[in-house]
XYZ file of C-alpha atoms in Angstrom:
441
model
C 11.376 -18.794 -7.958
C 11.081 -20.072 -4.416
C 12.251 -18.224 -1.324
C 12.668 -19.438 2.227
C 14.189 -17.975 5.373
C 14.852 -19.251 8.862
C 12.460 -18.207 11.588
C 15.013 -16.107 13.468
C 16.131 -14.191 10.404
C 12.666 -12.655 10.071
C 12.391 -11.717 13.728
C 12.916 -8.374 15.337
C 16.281 -6.699 15.539
C 18.793 -5.228 13.140
C 18.585 -6.031 9.443
C 22.358 -6.594 9.517
C 23.168 -8.548 12.724
C 26.739 -8.675 14.005
C 28.964 -11.457 12.664
C 29.345 -13.804 15.643
C 30.412 -17.436 15.643
C 28.338 -18.221 18.738
C 24.970 -17.271 17.281
C 25.532 -17.750 13.544
C 23.495 -20.958 13.559
C 20.434 -18.996 14.667
C 20.771 -16.403 11.925
C 20.113 -18.695 8.964
C 20.657 -17.253 5.495
C 17.892 -16.463 3.045
C 17.613 -19.194 0.391
C 16.440 -18.393 -3.140
C 15.939 -20.914 -5.914
C 17.510 -19.288 -8.976
C 18.741 -20.074 -12.482
C 22.208 -21.531 -13.003
C 23.973 -19.586 -15.781
C 26.200 -22.593 -16.547
C 23.644 -25.352 -17.259
C 20.426 -23.249 -17.177
C 18.880 -25.517 -14.555
C 17.645 -24.360 -11.158
C 20.199 -23.989 -8.372
C 20.165 -22.463 -4.875
C 21.381 -18.997 -3.859
C 22.003 -18.258 -0.168
C 22.136 -14.662 1.051
C 23.449 -13.636 4.463
C 23.025 -10.046 5.630
C 25.566 -9.314 8.337
C 27.947 -6.710 9.702
C 31.727 -6.948 10.076
C 33.007 -5.127 13.205
C 35.184 -2.082 12.461
C 34.063 -2.215 8.827
C 30.443 -2.026 7.693
C 27.338 -3.937 6.550
C 27.830 -6.584 3.871
C 25.813 -9.106 1.879
C 27.470 -12.525 1.516
C 26.001 -14.542 -1.348
C 26.711 -18.129 -2.332
C 25.279 -20.000 -5.333
C 25.501 -23.775 -5.844
C 24.004 -25.907 -8.608
C 23.414 -29.603 -7.803
C 22.944 -30.410 -11.504
C 26.341 -29.325 -12.870
C 28.279 -28.612 -9.680
C 28.955 -24.944 -10.541
C 29.464 -22.669 -7.529
C 29.925 -18.923 -7.151
C 30.626 -16.810 -4.052
C 30.828 -13.051 -3.689
C 30.557 -10.218 -1.204
C 28.769 -6.894 -1.665
C 28.838 -3.784 0.474
C 25.409 -2.950 1.861
C 26.540 0.191 3.642
C 26.316 3.731 2.397
C 28.772 5.328 -0.002
C 31.316 7.189 2.120
C 31.713 10.969 1.995
C 35.225 10.615 0.541
C 36.972 8.188 -1.761
C 40.017 6.267 -0.509
C 43.251 5.101 -2.104
C 45.494 2.468 -0.512
C 49.090 2.244 -1.781
C 51.042 -0.795 -0.564
C 54.764 -1.274 -1.258
C 55.086 -5.053 -0.984
C 58.612 -6.223 -0.212
C 58.177 -9.644 1.438
C 55.944 -12.700 1.260
C 54.339 -11.602 4.554
C 52.796 -8.647 2.725
C 50.909 -11.125 0.518
C 49.004 -12.340 3.604
C 47.433 -8.935 4.332
C 43.654 -9.149 4.338
C 41.865 -6.985 1.790
C 38.286 -5.840 1.331
C 37.935 -4.904 -2.349
C 34.652 -3.302 -3.390
C 33.369 -3.772 -6.925
C 33.796 -0.009 -7.525
C 37.546 -0.168 -6.787
C 40.318 0.078 -9.378
C 43.334 -2.172 -8.743
C 46.717 -1.261 -10.244
C 50.264 -2.658 -10.257
C 52.362 0.125 -11.852
C 55.491 -2.027 -12.316
C 53.589 -4.285 -14.736
C 51.376 -1.522 -16.153
C 48.483 -3.731 -14.977
C 45.022 -2.454 -14.069
C 41.697 -4.024 -13.101
C 39.003 -1.421 -13.930
C 36.035 -0.822 -11.597
C 32.904 -2.988 -11.884
C 34.764 -5.704 -13.855
C 35.002 -7.965 -10.780
C 32.631 -8.606 -7.915
C 33.537 -7.395 -4.453
C 35.686 -9.784 -2.447
C 37.147 -10.356 1.025
C 40.566 -11.808 0.248
C 44.328 -11.271 0.634
C 46.940 -9.604 -1.586
C 47.914 -13.060 -2.867
C 44.238 -13.855 -3.448
C 43.809 -10.742 -5.608
C 46.818 -11.753 -7.727
C 45.521 -15.340 -8.038
C 42.111 -14.013 -9.088
C 43.723 -11.897 -11.805
C 45.741 -14.894 -13.011
C 42.609 -17.059 -13.094
C 40.737 -14.442 -15.112
C 43.493 -14.260 -17.727
C 43.885 -18.058 -17.964
C 40.143 -18.592 -18.428
C 40.118 -17.637 -22.131
C 43.607 -18.900 -23.004
C 42.433 -22.070 -24.842
C 40.289 -19.930 -27.176
C 43.128 -17.432 -27.733
C 45.586 -20.212 -28.602
C 43.161 -21.532 -31.220
C 42.174 -18.197 -32.757
C 45.148 -15.893 -32.141
C 48.342 -17.686 -30.997
C 50.395 -14.465 -30.986
C 48.084 -12.759 -28.483
C 47.898 -15.963 -26.410
C 51.711 -16.036 -26.222
C 51.853 -12.431 -24.925
C 49.127 -13.151 -22.353
C 51.046 -16.226 -21.203
C 54.170 -14.109 -20.681
C 52.171 -11.626 -18.642
C 50.653 -14.417 -16.522
C 54.181 -15.597 -15.689
C 55.057 -12.060 -14.547
C 52.033 -12.075 -12.237
C 53.054 -15.455 -10.804
C 56.552 -14.136 -10.087
C 55.006 -11.348 -8.022
C 53.959 -13.971 -5.464
C 57.626 -14.868 -4.953
C 58.398 -11.175 -4.201
C 61.873 -11.442 -5.714
C 61.645 -7.688 -6.339
C 59.356 -5.236 -4.479
C 56.196 -4.092 -6.222
C 53.405 -1.592 -5.604
C 49.707 -2.439 -5.295
C 47.198 0.419 -5.488
C 43.496 0.073 -4.657
C 41.554 3.237 -5.528
C 37.905 3.169 -4.455
C 35.718 6.278 -5.008
C 33.017 4.768 -2.748
C 35.439 4.580 0.206
C 34.387 0.988 0.965
C 37.687 -0.833 0.341
C 40.322 -1.668 2.938
C 43.859 -3.110 3.308
C 44.968 -4.517 6.656
C 47.733 -2.923 8.696
C 49.389 -5.944 10.416
C 51.425 -3.662 12.693
C 48.450 -2.002 14.376
C 48.589 0.112 16.499
C 51.984 1.203 15.101
C 52.248 3.086 11.834
C 52.650 0.936 8.716
C 55.567 2.380 6.734
C 54.716 0.250 3.684
C 51.050 1.324 3.496
C 49.811 4.800 2.551
C 46.134 5.717 2.919
C 44.835 8.802 1.082
C 41.308 10.204 1.279
C 40.044 12.453 -1.506
C 36.942 14.213 -2.761
C 35.201 12.575 -5.697
C 34.828 14.434 -8.993
C 31.606 14.637 -11.022
C 32.594 11.658 -13.191
C 33.156 9.424 -10.159
C 29.848 10.526 -8.605
C 28.098 9.646 -11.859
C 29.794 6.226 -11.938
C 28.488 5.537 -8.409
C 24.990 6.734 -9.313
C 25.159 9.908 -7.222
C 23.386 12.886 -8.741
C 23.882 16.460 -7.697
C 20.833 18.500 -6.807
C 19.616 20.541 -9.759
C 18.901 23.573 -7.596
C 20.169 24.592 -4.202
C 17.525 25.323 -1.619
C 17.337 28.978 -0.676
C 17.299 29.958 2.955
C 16.764 33.240 4.714
C 18.521 32.170 7.921
C 21.369 34.442 8.924
C 24.503 33.418 10.790
C 23.084 35.005 13.916
C 19.951 32.851 13.640
C 22.000 29.671 13.191
C 23.943 30.334 16.397
C 20.719 30.086 18.419
C 18.981 27.329 16.478
C 19.397 23.542 16.391
C 18.750 22.239 12.895
C 17.410 18.732 12.292
C 17.488 16.575 9.188
C 16.618 12.900 8.531
C 19.378 10.312 8.100
C 20.071 6.622 8.709
C 21.717 5.106 11.771
C 25.315 4.030 10.964
C 24.868 0.918 13.153
C 21.458 -0.576 12.303
C 20.566 1.517 9.230
C 17.202 2.480 10.751
C 15.761 5.999 10.108
C 17.087 8.539 12.611
C 17.387 12.289 13.178
C 20.645 14.249 13.156
C 20.892 17.495 15.141
C 23.257 20.218 13.929
C 24.338 23.424 15.680
C 26.863 26.197 15.117
C 29.055 26.673 18.232
C 31.716 29.272 19.091
C 34.798 27.828 20.850
C 36.493 30.416 23.124
C 39.916 31.601 21.907
C 39.443 29.632 18.672
C 36.712 29.747 16.040
C 33.231 28.540 15.123
C 32.562 24.857 14.508
C 29.541 22.801 13.467
C 28.579 19.972 15.834
C 26.378 17.169 14.484
C 24.888 14.476 16.755
C 22.770 11.440 15.871
C 20.693 9.422 18.352
C 19.031 6.236 17.087
C 15.842 5.273 18.924
C 15.870 1.796 17.344
C 19.212 0.509 18.670
C 20.291 3.289 21.042
C 23.471 4.098 19.139
C 24.797 7.623 19.584
C 27.409 9.414 17.533
C 28.740 12.937 17.174
C 30.942 14.630 14.623
C 32.525 18.056 14.337
C 33.061 20.061 11.139
C 35.067 23.242 10.872
C 32.806 26.255 10.409
C 35.546 28.352 8.836
C 37.944 28.250 5.922
C 41.218 26.365 5.663
C 43.873 28.361 7.478
C 46.838 29.856 5.619
C 49.240 27.760 7.730
C 49.120 24.273 9.200
C 49.097 23.817 12.977
C 51.063 21.372 15.131
C 50.131 21.175 18.830
C 52.357 19.223 21.229
C 51.174 18.583 24.798
C 53.196 16.959 27.575
C 50.751 14.968 29.730
C 51.888 15.265 33.370
C 48.788 15.941 35.481
C 45.220 14.567 35.767
C 43.929 18.042 34.866
C 45.451 17.579 31.395
C 42.867 14.873 30.695
C 40.048 17.414 31.191
C 41.304 19.790 28.491
C 38.738 20.510 25.765
C 39.952 19.209 22.427
C 38.785 19.731 18.863
C 40.136 17.191 16.380
C 39.197 18.035 12.820
C 38.831 15.337 10.172
C 42.112 16.511 8.583
C 44.155 16.079 11.782
C 46.877 13.490 12.453
C 47.205 12.256 16.064
C 50.419 10.707 17.356
C 51.890 9.509 20.675
C 55.681 9.154 20.177
C 56.217 7.109 23.365
C 53.893 4.393 21.971
C 55.147 4.728 18.362
C 51.504 5.354 17.508
C 50.042 7.500 14.730
C 46.382 7.953 13.784
C 45.917 8.981 10.169
C 43.797 11.718 8.680
C 40.078 10.886 8.492
C 40.103 8.192 11.182
C 37.658 8.862 14.048
C 36.321 11.798 11.994
C 35.961 15.227 13.546
C 35.464 15.270 17.317
C 34.859 17.871 20.033
C 35.689 16.093 23.274
C 38.276 16.050 26.061
C 41.792 14.622 25.959
C 40.583 11.659 28.020
C 37.690 11.150 25.618
C 40.058 11.092 22.626
C 42.358 8.535 24.288
C 39.329 6.384 25.126
C 38.140 6.539 21.508
C 41.622 5.554 20.289
C 41.654 2.554 22.632
C 38.205 1.459 21.470
C 39.103 1.902 17.790
C 42.437 0.054 17.885
C 41.623 -2.703 20.387
C 37.907 -3.248 21.016
C 36.662 -2.856 17.425
C 39.575 -4.375 15.544
C 38.165 -7.177 13.313
C 41.432 -8.919 12.511
C 42.587 -9.490 16.112
C 39.374 -10.571 17.814
C 36.938 -13.495 17.660
C 37.678 -16.288 15.192
C 40.455 -14.297 13.480
C 42.386 -13.757 16.708
C 46.155 -14.348 16.421
C 47.723 -14.872 19.895
C 50.934 -12.952 19.127
C 49.074 -9.940 17.771
C 46.548 -10.082 20.593
C 49.418 -9.787 23.084
C 50.788 -6.837 21.118
C 47.439 -5.046 21.239
C 47.008 -5.822 24.938
C 50.400 -4.264 25.676
C 49.354 -1.163 23.743
C 46.077 -0.961 25.718
C 47.958 -1.347 29.025
C 50.403 1.440 28.140
C 47.529 3.671 27.071
C 45.802 3.003 30.400
C 48.989 4.007 32.220
C 48.998 7.311 30.336
C 45.342 7.915 31.225
C 46.149 7.169 34.901
C 49.175 9.557 34.726
C 51.486 6.660 35.640
C 53.445 7.127 32.424
C 54.579 10.466 31.003
C 53.775 10.942 27.336
C 53.315 13.536 24.619
C 50.217 13.985 22.466
C 50.719 15.613 19.069
C 47.881 17.068 16.970
C 49.171 17.830 13.466
C 46.516 19.493 11.291
C 47.580 20.745 7.833
C 44.274 22.670 7.595
C 44.901 24.434 10.923
C 41.405 23.639 12.219
C 42.254 21.649 15.375
C 42.385 23.013 18.912
C 43.550 22.052 22.400
C 42.472 24.055 25.445
C 45.047 26.256 27.179
C 44.394 25.889 30.919
C 46.497 28.998 31.613
C 44.781 31.296 29.062
C 45.393 34.090 28.304
C 48.942 33.308 29.533
C 51.124 30.807 27.665
C 50.767 27.131 28.632
C 54.133 25.730 29.844
C 53.139 22.163 28.930
C 51.849 22.959 25.428
C 53.706 24.030 22.302
C 51.890 25.398 19.226
C 53.743 25.595 15.910
C 52.601 27.094 12.607
C 54.125 25.738 9.390
C 53.897 26.013 5.629
C 52.022 23.145 4.007
C 53.808 20.917 1.520
C 52.518 20.160 -1.971
C 51.321 16.747 -0.705
C 49.344 18.431 2.093
C 47.641 20.790 -0.365
C 46.932 17.886 -2.719
C 45.222 15.937 0.078
C 43.155 18.992 1.057
C 42.194 19.625 -2.571
C 43.839 23.072 -2.616
C 46.128 22.556 -5.611
C 43.178 22.337 -8.002
C 41.153 25.076 -6.318
C 40.607 28.221 -8.388
C 40.171 31.351 -6.283
C 40.383 34.034 -8.978
C 38.613 34.695 -12.309
C 35.958 32.036 -11.699
C 34.095 32.668 -14.950
C 37.127 32.326 -17.196
């Protein structure tokens, strides 16, 4: 087996460089002479380690055999397994929905309930495609063995042919259908073409993996928990450190963790990572307490520059919306944050506009770029107090907080509501399956 790489690909810098059309010629792929599984002669495999903005690190591989002409392309996630699994449910009702871009990891299960059709995990390689491409790939997989079925079992071949026709009719979208991508690794994605507005046809649900899913992904639980003699009082005055990997360049880094008391609220855990290799900094906030008995909805009317300085705690279970912009940020996006109102609006602008992979660079669509620019301009007007707006923090777990500048008196610009969670809220938070009594039974 022979291996060769370009000079620049072995130089200094990140293992996974950013995907950029301007410098892609300098980041030549790794070439490996490998065996062709079609003719059993030697062919050439090319591997490109890169990073998609707003997504994560990937490995793009391409095999070509000059002897028989067989080619094979695939994409693999090189990033870490996410803390939570993700399920995307798309209700397709028009041919435009078939053009949505999709990142499907090899650990994802794909289902179409209307046809009782399912593609189990690890039966297909990961792919960057569209909804139509996923359907075409399924059709191609079923048609591949049809000649053998017709010769050995005509009855089964006839039923498969009928099912293939049903899949082909899905591409005409004569009747709406549902596509579900369930990925325990959290590394799959379906595009929202209406960003930054909410996509009524697409539902994104994050969930905690069970033991079976962890085992499928190769994650093993620790046999024994480490014992510690630290008390809560000690943790309040101590900054804990533990090794991790930088989310940007994947280099070894240190994460600092500290327990902090927020006045008029509760204790939270702040975690911050600073990478010395690439300079990337990140922080995340976790609730230090239990899930509250009631959900919390905080509505703030932004009217004064002082509103932008309010301290804000957004938990990872919190929804953020700005009705005047028809904007809603789902649960889990941006993670947990302890920042100011201005800092949250800046992060939203960076997430939706600056880091959006489908509306920048080579994939830029002029109409959608204009739409995003209008959203950014309106958001800037809100941050400059030129446009009145409302910010809503809706947290079913009740672990989000917005500073009251008039404390201990009521804030005339802020409304706090407590509400009973729905069954769907409890299901998302994992409370419906939680057993709080008679543990040993």
